[in-house]
Amino acid sequence: MTDAVRAVRLRKTYGVASSAVVALDDVSFSLRRGSVAALLGPSGSGKSTLIKALGFVSPAEKGQVFFDDRLVVDDGVAQTDLSRLRRQHLGFVFQKANLTSFLNARENVELACELGGKEQGRRRARDLLSYLEVINREDSYPEMLSGGEQQRVAIARALANEPTLILADEPTAALDSVRSRSVMELFRKVAHDRGAAVLVVTHDHRALDVFDVLYEMEDGRLRPYQGQGA
């Protein structure tokens, strides 16, 4: 399969002059459709900054990002409508599910379908909840769902626009080991079944066998994962 996203020599700094902190230091990266990758590393290593750059939330000031082999960011300058690209082709999952409290599970996914320009939102939402095995909770509001159920609904919401790329930032940090593994396995299922590329930022080493490829970051640099204690 082709690359969903490819980054070439990204550089991102915060601050100015002598106080500048290099968050991304010459980072090159690619992720193919249908694959699921883990991104590990200590806090402050640049993981979330890379997610934001790849998700066009906060582009790097140097380097290029290609999406489906099309140049979309060049040295911090957008080459296309990034808001539309995010809305129609990217999915996001975060540590907290951040579901809309006054909407039930199905309505949360329906809203994402509408924002992504997908028709038949109700049917699509029900199909996604069924796919993620929470259709029995479609009428439940977020406060009635367990942490694992909320994340399944959040993943369904991320799938609403049939994304090419899903970016997940610490999606299992608040879950126990059993629920954490279940969510990680769902990401693999989504990637392999639906041809999406999935990048998961995580500190959890208990389910690394789920992933097709492992990366780690340290001091703004990206490299293949070398194992704990390496």
PDB file of C-alpha atoms in Angstrom:
ATOM      1  CA  MET A   1       0.000   0.000   0.000  1.00  0.00           C
ATOM      2  CA  THR A   2       1.021   3.634  -0.482  1.00  0.00           C
ATOM      3  CA  ASP A   3       2.169   6.018   2.236  1.00  0.00           C
ATOM      4  CA  ALA A   4      -0.687   7.753   3.993  1.00  0.00           C
ATOM      5  CA  VAL A   5       1.681  10.352   5.379  1.00  0.00           C
ATOM      6  CA  ARG A   6       5.357  11.138   4.875  1.00  0.00           C
ATOM      7  CA  ALA A   7       7.403  13.747   6.686  1.00  0.00           C
ATOM      8  CA  VAL A   8      10.802  14.940   5.493  1.00  0.00           C
ATOM      9  CA  ARG A   9      13.298  16.647   7.820  1.00  0.00           C
ATOM     10  CA  LEU A  10      10.828  18.332  10.147  1.00  0.00           C
ATOM     11  CA  ARG A  11      12.139  20.912  12.571  1.00  0.00           C
ATOM     12  CA  LYS A  12      10.104  22.655  15.239  1.00  0.00           C
ATOM     13  CA  THR A  13      11.366  24.979  17.976  1.00  0.00           C
ATOM     14  CA  TYR A  14       9.727  26.766  20.870  1.00  0.00           C
ATOM     15  CA  GLY A  15      11.101  30.005  22.247  1.00  0.00           C
ATOM     16  CA  VAL A  16      13.752  32.247  20.716  1.00  0.00           C
ATOM     17  CA  ALA A  17      17.533  32.652  20.626  1.00  0.00           C
ATOM     18  CA  SER A  18      19.393  31.120  23.581  1.00  0.00           C
ATOM     19  CA  SER A  19      16.167  29.971  25.255  1.00  0.00           C
ATOM     20  CA  ALA A  20      14.895  28.058  22.193  1.00  0.00           C
ATOM     21  CA  VAL A  21      13.931  24.422  22.723  1.00  0.00           C
ATOM     22  CA  VAL A  22      14.149  22.066  19.748  1.00  0.00           C
ATOM     23  CA  ALA A  23      11.021  19.894  19.845  1.00  0.00           C
ATOM     24  CA  LEU A  24      11.539  18.228  16.441  1.00  0.00           C
ATOM     25  CA  ASP A  25      15.113  17.852  15.228  1.00  0.00           C
ATOM     26  CA  ASP A  26      15.387  16.786  11.568  1.00  0.00           C
ATOM     27  CA  VAL A  27      12.590  14.205  11.847  1.00  0.00           C
ATOM     28  CA  SER A  28      11.747  12.082   8.804  1.00  0.00           C
ATOM     29  CA  PHE A  29       8.920   9.576   9.004  1.00  0.00           C
ATOM     30  CA  SER A  30       6.462   7.660   6.853  1.00  0.00           C
ATOM     31  CA  LEU A  31       3.481   5.447   7.562  1.00  0.00           C
ATOM     32  CA  ARG A  32       1.771   3.233   5.019  1.00  0.00           C
ATOM     33  CA  ARG A  33      -1.943   2.694   4.664  1.00  0.00           C
ATOM     34  CA  GLY A  34      -3.126  -0.389   6.519  1.00  0.00           C
ATOM     35  CA  SER A  35      -0.364  -0.249   9.131  1.00  0.00           C
ATOM     36  CA  VAL A  36      -0.407   0.622  12.818  1.00  0.00           C
ATOM     37  CA  ALA A  37       2.630   2.172  14.507  1.00  0.00           C
ATOM     38  CA  ALA A  38       3.509   2.993  18.098  1.00  0.00           C
ATOM     39  CA  LEU A  39       5.480   6.074  19.072  1.00  0.00           C
ATOM     40  CA  LEU A  40       7.224   5.808  22.439  1.00  0.00           C
ATOM     41  CA  GLY A  41       9.516   8.018  24.464  1.00  0.00           C
ATOM     42  CA  PRO A  42       9.692  10.028  27.692  1.00  0.00           C
ATOM     43  CA  SER A  43       7.586  13.090  28.373  1.00  0.00           C
ATOM     44  CA  GLY A  44       8.953  16.129  26.582  1.00  0.00           C
ATOM     45  CA  SER A  45      10.703  14.071  23.899  1.00  0.00           C
ATOM     46  CA  GLY A  46       8.618  15.535  21.055  1.00  0.00           C
ATOM     47  CA  LYS A  47       5.926  12.898  20.565  1.00  0.00           C
ATOM     48  CA  SER A  48       2.918  15.201  20.891  1.00  0.00           C
ATOM     49  CA  THR A  49       4.675  17.860  18.813  1.00  0.00           C
ATOM     50  CA  LEU A  50       5.111  15.322  16.007  1.00  0.00           C
ATOM     51  CA  ILE A  51       1.442  14.312  16.251  1.00  0.00           C
ATOM     52  CA  LYS A  52       0.433  17.975  15.961  1.00  0.00           C
ATOM     53  CA  ALA A  53       2.702  18.468  12.950  1.00  0.00           C
ATOM     54  CA  LEU A  54       1.392  15.360  11.172  1.00  0.00           C
ATOM     55  CA  GLY A  55      -2.179  16.344  12.042  1.00  0.00           C
ATOM     56  CA  PHE A  56      -1.714  19.880  10.688  1.00  0.00           C
ATOM     57  CA  VAL A  57      -2.615  21.366  14.061  1.00  0.00           C
ATOM     58  CA  SER A  58       0.770  23.051  14.562  1.00  0.00           C
ATOM     59  CA  PRO A  59       2.989  22.558  11.487  1.00  0.00           C
ATOM     60  CA  ALA A  60       6.769  22.407  11.782  1.00  0.00           C
ATOM     61  CA  GLU A  61       8.524  25.548  10.583  1.00  0.00           C
ATOM     62  CA  LYS A  62      10.995  23.542   8.495  1.00  0.00           C
ATOM     63  CA  GLY A  63      10.552  20.414   6.402  1.00  0.00           C
ATOM     64  CA  GLN A  64       7.831  18.932   4.258  1.00  0.00           C
ATOM     65  CA  VAL A  65       4.738  16.829   4.884  1.00  0.00           C
ATOM     66  CA  PHE A  66       3.178  14.736   2.139  1.00  0.00           C
ATOM     67  CA  PHE A  67      -0.336  13.331   2.458  1.00  0.00           C
ATOM     68  CA  ASP A  68      -1.248  10.569   0.022  1.00  0.00           C
ATOM     69  CA  ASP A  69       1.916  11.506  -1.930  1.00  0.00           C
ATOM     70  CA  ARG A  70       0.768  15.129  -2.251  1.00  0.00           C
ATOM     71  CA  LEU A  71       2.827  17.945  -0.757  1.00  0.00           C
ATOM     72  CA  VAL A  72       0.612  19.700   1.789  1.00  0.00           C
ATOM     73  CA  VAL A  73       3.063  21.593   4.033  1.00  0.00           C
ATOM     74  CA  ASP A  74       6.380  23.046   2.887  1.00  0.00           C
ATOM     75  CA  ASP A  75       8.561  24.825   5.485  1.00  0.00           C
ATOM     76  CA  GLY A  76       5.520  25.684   7.568  1.00  0.00           C
ATOM     77  CA  VAL A  77       3.498  26.990   4.633  1.00  0.00           C
ATOM     78  CA  ALA A  78       0.239  25.211   3.779  1.00  0.00           C
ATOM     79  CA  GLN A  79      -0.038  24.089   0.169  1.00  0.00           C
ATOM     80  CA  THR A  80      -3.735  23.246   0.517  1.00  0.00           C
ATOM     81  CA  ASP A  81      -6.717  23.867   2.830  1.00  0.00           C
ATOM     82  CA  LEU A  82      -5.475  22.103   5.984  1.00  0.00           C
ATOM     83  CA  SER A  83      -8.738  22.585   7.893  1.00  0.00           C
ATOM     84  CA  ARG A  84     -10.637  20.770   5.177  1.00  0.00           C
ATOM     85  CA  LEU A  85      -7.968  18.061   5.012  1.00  0.00           C
ATOM     86  CA  ARG A  86      -8.230  17.465   8.763  1.00  0.00           C
ATOM     87  CA  ARG A  87     -12.018  17.409   8.664  1.00  0.00           C
ATOM     88  CA  GLN A  88     -12.333  15.016   5.738  1.00  0.00           C
ATOM     89  CA  HIS A  89      -9.301  12.734   5.945  1.00  0.00           C
ATOM     90  CA  LEU A  90      -7.941  12.619   9.508  1.00  0.00           C
ATOM     91  CA  GLY A  91      -9.226  11.063  12.710  1.00  0.00           C
ATOM     92  CA  PHE A  92      -8.063  11.944  16.218  1.00  0.00           C
ATOM     93  CA  VAL A  93      -8.264  10.012  19.507  1.00  0.00           C
ATOM     94  CA  PHE A  94      -6.969  11.466  22.768  1.00  0.00           C
ATOM     95  CA  GLN A  95      -6.239  10.350  26.326  1.00  0.00           C
ATOM     96  CA  LYS A  96      -9.694  11.517  27.356  1.00  0.00           C
ATOM     97  CA  ALA A  97     -12.516  10.546  25.041  1.00  0.00           C
ATOM     98  CA  ASN A  98     -13.870  14.131  25.138  1.00  0.00           C
ATOM     99  CA  LEU A  99     -17.340  13.011  24.096  1.00  0.00           C
ATOM    100  CA  THR A 100     -20.031  15.689  24.014  1.00  0.00           C
ATOM    101  CA  SER A 101     -21.805  15.209  27.347  1.00  0.00           C
ATOM    102  CA  PHE A 102     -25.337  16.089  26.190  1.00  0.00           C
ATOM    103  CA  LEU A 103     -25.256  13.677  23.235  1.00  0.00           C
ATOM    104  CA  ASN A 104     -25.558   9.921  23.512  1.00  0.00           C
ATOM    105  CA  ALA A 105     -22.984   7.568  22.000  1.00  0.00           C
ATOM    106  CA  ARG A 106     -24.717   7.331  18.624  1.00  0.00           C
ATOM    107  CA  GLU A 107     -25.290  11.082  18.411  1.00  0.00           C
ATOM    108  CA  ASN A 108     -21.610  11.765  19.151  1.00  0.00           C
ATOM    109  CA  VAL A 109     -20.657   9.668  16.130  1.00  0.00           C
ATOM    110  CA  GLU A 110     -23.490  11.100  14.005  1.00  0.00           C
ATOM    111  CA  LEU A 111     -22.187  14.617  14.634  1.00  0.00           C
ATOM    112  CA  ALA A 112     -18.733  13.593  13.425  1.00  0.00           C
ATOM    113  CA  CYS A 113     -20.317  12.109  10.298  1.00  0.00           C
ATOM    114  CA  GLU A 114     -22.036  15.405   9.563  1.00  0.00           C
ATOM    115  CA  LEU A 115     -18.875  17.443  10.134  1.00  0.00           C
ATOM    116  CA  GLY A 116     -16.973  15.087   7.833  1.00  0.00           C
ATOM    117  CA  GLY A 117     -19.548  15.529   5.073  1.00  0.00           C
ATOM    118  CA  LYS A 118     -20.808  11.933   5.215  1.00  0.00           C
ATOM    119  CA  GLU A 119     -24.430  11.147   4.365  1.00  0.00           C
ATOM    120  CA  GLN A 120     -26.763   8.785   6.245  1.00  0.00           C
ATOM    121  CA  GLY A 121     -25.098   9.727   9.523  1.00  0.00           C
ATOM    122  CA  ARG A 122     -27.392   7.724  11.771  1.00  0.00           C
ATOM    123  CA  ARG A 123     -26.906   4.499   9.860  1.00  0.00           C
ATOM    124  CA  ARG A 124     -23.173   5.041   9.565  1.00  0.00           C
ATOM    125  CA  ALA A 125     -22.907   5.796  13.286  1.00  0.00           C
ATOM    126  CA  ARG A 126     -24.759   2.590  14.154  1.00  0.00           C
ATOM    127  CA  ASP A 127     -22.568   0.585  11.771  1.00  0.00           C
ATOM    128  CA  LEU A 128     -19.420   1.954  13.404  1.00  0.00           C
ATOM    129  CA  LEU A 129     -20.672   1.327  16.941  1.00  0.00           C
ATOM    130  CA  SER A 130     -21.542  -2.210  15.903  1.00  0.00           C
ATOM    131  CA  TYR A 131     -18.096  -2.676  14.339  1.00  0.00           C
ATOM    132  CA  LEU A 132     -16.513  -1.567  17.629  1.00  0.00           C
ATOM    133  CA  GLU A 133     -18.898  -3.737  19.672  1.00  0.00           C
ATOM    134  CA  VAL A 134     -20.665  -0.978  21.591  1.00  0.00           C
ATOM    135  CA  ILE A 135     -23.944  -0.855  19.655  1.00  0.00           C
ATOM    136  CA  ASN A 136     -25.724  -1.976  22.834  1.00  0.00           C
ATOM    137  CA  ARG A 137     -24.689   1.357  24.371  1.00  0.00           C
ATOM    138  CA  GLU A 138     -25.800   3.620  21.506  1.00  0.00           C
ATOM    139  CA  ASP A 139     -28.443   5.406  23.618  1.00  0.00           C
ATOM    140  CA  SER A 140     -26.145   5.846  26.632  1.00  0.00           C
ATOM    141  CA  TYR A 141     -24.676   9.211  27.524  1.00  0.00           C
ATOM    142  CA  PRO A 142     -20.920   9.520  28.213  1.00  0.00           C
ATOM    143  CA  GLU A 143     -21.326   9.584  32.002  1.00  0.00           C
ATOM    144  CA  MET A 144     -23.024   6.170  31.764  1.00  0.00           C
ATOM    145  CA  LEU A 145     -20.137   4.568  29.850  1.00  0.00           C
ATOM    146  CA  SER A 146     -17.015   2.947  31.271  1.00  0.00           C
ATOM    147  CA  GLY A 147     -13.621   4.334  30.283  1.00  0.00           C
ATOM    148  CA  GLY A 148     -13.121   1.539  27.771  1.00  0.00           C
ATOM    149  CA  GLU A 149     -16.568   2.085  26.269  1.00  0.00           C
ATOM    150  CA  GLN A 150     -15.943   5.822  25.963  1.00  0.00           C
ATOM    151  CA  GLN A 151     -12.725   5.174  24.047  1.00  0.00           C
ATOM    152  CA  ARG A 152     -14.521   2.754  21.705  1.00  0.00           C
ATOM    153  CA  VAL A 153     -17.074   5.463  20.964  1.00  0.00           C
ATOM    154  CA  ALA A 154     -14.205   7.938  20.480  1.00  0.00           C
ATOM    155  CA  ILE A 155     -12.603   5.566  17.955  1.00  0.00           C
ATOM    156  CA  ALA A 156     -15.955   5.218  16.170  1.00  0.00           C
ATOM    157  CA  ARG A 157     -16.109   9.010  16.032  1.00  0.00           C
ATOM    158  CA  ALA A 158     -12.581   9.125  14.590  1.00  0.00           C
ATOM    159  CA  LEU A 159     -13.690   6.674  11.861  1.00  0.00           C
ATOM    160  CA  ALA A 160     -16.762   8.694  10.917  1.00  0.00           C
ATOM    161  CA  ASN A 161     -15.096  10.466   7.981  1.00  0.00           C
ATOM    162  CA  GLU A 162     -13.385   7.301   6.660  1.00  0.00           C
ATOM    163  CA  PRO A 163      -9.948   8.745   7.494  1.00  0.00           C
ATOM    164  CA  THR A 164      -6.735   7.991   5.683  1.00  0.00           C
ATOM    165  CA  LEU A 165      -4.784   8.645   8.898  1.00  0.00           C
ATOM    166  CA  ILE A 166      -5.724   8.247  12.558  1.00  0.00           C
ATOM    167  CA  LEU A 167      -3.579   9.947  15.210  1.00  0.00           C
ATOM    168  CA  ALA A 168      -4.006   8.762  18.799  1.00  0.00           C
ATOM    169  CA  ASP A 169      -2.241  10.590  21.648  1.00  0.00           C
ATOM    170  CA  GLU A 170      -2.000   8.455  24.816  1.00  0.00           C
ATOM    171  CA  PRO A 171      -5.457   6.898  24.234  1.00  0.00           C
ATOM    172  CA  THR A 172      -5.082   4.256  26.965  1.00  0.00           C
ATOM    173  CA  ALA A 173      -3.348   6.259  29.698  1.00  0.00           C
ATOM    174  CA  ALA A 174      -6.427   6.181  31.934  1.00  0.00           C
ATOM    175  CA  LEU A 175      -7.283   2.505  31.329  1.00  0.00           C
ATOM    176  CA  ASP A 176      -6.263  -0.683  33.112  1.00  0.00           C
ATOM    177  CA  SER A 177      -4.105  -3.269  31.328  1.00  0.00           C
ATOM    178  CA  VAL A 178      -7.013  -5.368  30.015  1.00  0.00           C
ATOM    179  CA  ARG A 179      -8.940  -2.415  28.580  1.00  0.00           C
ATOM    180  CA  SER A 180      -5.712  -0.863  27.322  1.00  0.00           C
ATOM    181  CA  ARG A 181      -4.830  -3.938  25.293  1.00  0.00           C
ATOM    182  CA  SER A 182      -8.376  -4.140  23.968  1.00  0.00           C
ATOM    183  CA  VAL A 183      -8.160  -0.578  22.652  1.00  0.00           C
ATOM    184  CA  MET A 184      -4.739  -1.181  21.086  1.00  0.00           C
ATOM    185  CA  GLU A 185      -6.081  -4.284  19.339  1.00  0.00           C
ATOM    186  CA  LEU A 186      -8.949  -2.188  17.994  1.00  0.00           C
ATOM    187  CA  PHE A 187      -6.457   0.179  16.369  1.00  0.00           C
ATOM    188  CA  ARG A 188      -4.800  -2.778  14.657  1.00  0.00           C
ATOM    189  CA  LYS A 189      -8.176  -4.053  13.512  1.00  0.00           C
ATOM    190  CA  VAL A 190      -9.079  -0.642  12.103  1.00  0.00           C
ATOM    191  CA  ALA A 191      -5.778  -0.345  10.225  1.00  0.00           C
ATOM    192  CA  HIS A 192      -5.878  -3.841   8.768  1.00  0.00           C
ATOM    193  CA  ASP A 193      -9.610  -3.946   7.999  1.00  0.00           C
ATOM    194  CA  ARG A 194     -10.091  -0.432   6.662  1.00  0.00           C
ATOM    195  CA  GLY A 195      -6.740   0.444   5.144  1.00  0.00           C
ATOM    196  CA  ALA A 196      -6.178   3.443   7.385  1.00  0.00           C
ATOM    197  CA  ALA A 197      -2.769   4.307   8.776  1.00  0.00           C
ATOM    198  CA  VAL A 198      -2.757   4.572  12.580  1.00  0.00           C
ATOM    199  CA  LEU A 199      -0.105   6.233  14.734  1.00  0.00           C
ATOM    200  CA  VAL A 200      -0.449   5.762  18.498  1.00  0.00           C
ATOM    201  CA  VAL A 201       1.584   7.730  21.037  1.00  0.00           C
ATOM    202  CA  THR A 202       1.927   5.624  24.164  1.00  0.00           C
ATOM    203  CA  HIS A 203       3.940   5.029  27.327  1.00  0.00           C
ATOM    204  CA  ASP A 204       2.408   1.554  27.699  1.00  0.00           C
ATOM    205  CA  HIS A 205       4.870  -1.240  26.862  1.00  0.00           C
ATOM    206  CA  ARG A 206       2.427  -4.051  27.645  1.00  0.00           C
ATOM    207  CA  ALA A 207       0.877  -4.375  24.187  1.00  0.00           C
ATOM    208  CA  LEU A 208       3.705  -3.548  21.809  1.00  0.00           C
ATOM    209  CA  ASP A 209       3.219  -6.860  19.996  1.00  0.00           C
ATOM    210  CA  VAL A 210      -0.007  -5.389  18.570  1.00  0.00           C
ATOM    211  CA  PHE A 211       1.883  -2.928  16.362  1.00  0.00           C
ATOM    212  CA  ASP A 212       3.395  -3.410  12.927  1.00  0.00           C
ATOM    213  CA  VAL A 213       6.221  -0.949  13.575  1.00  0.00           C
ATOM    214  CA  LEU A 214       7.684   0.750  16.654  1.00  0.00           C
ATOM    215  CA  TYR A 215       9.374   4.143  16.912  1.00  0.00           C
ATOM    216  CA  GLU A 216      10.738   6.148  19.811  1.00  0.00           C
ATOM    217  CA  MET A 217      11.646   9.782  20.340  1.00  0.00           C
ATOM    218  CA  GLU A 218      14.279  11.363  22.521  1.00  0.00           C
ATOM    219  CA  ASP A 219      15.267  15.027  22.588  1.00  0.00           C
ATOM    220  CA  GLY A 220      13.270  15.729  19.432  1.00  0.00           C
ATOM    221  CA  ARG A 221      14.855  12.944  17.383  1.00  0.00           C
ATOM    222  CA  LEU A 222      13.038   9.935  15.957  1.00  0.00           C
ATOM    223  CA  ARG A 223      14.508   6.446  15.625  1.00  0.00           C
ATOM    224  CA  PRO A 224      13.357   2.811  15.477  1.00  0.00           C
ATOM    225  CA  TYR A 225      12.421   1.540  18.937  1.00  0.00           C
ATOM    226  CA  GLN A 226      15.406  -0.122  20.611  1.00  0.00           C
ATOM    227  CA  GLY A 227      13.629  -1.652  23.581  1.00  0.00           C
ATOM    228  CA  GLN A 228      13.395  -0.755  27.241  1.00  0.00           C
ATOM    229  CA  GLY A 229      16.741  -0.003  28.733  1.00  0.00           C
ATOM    230  CA  ALA A 230      18.369   0.500  25.336  1.00  0.00           C
TER     231      ALA A 230
END
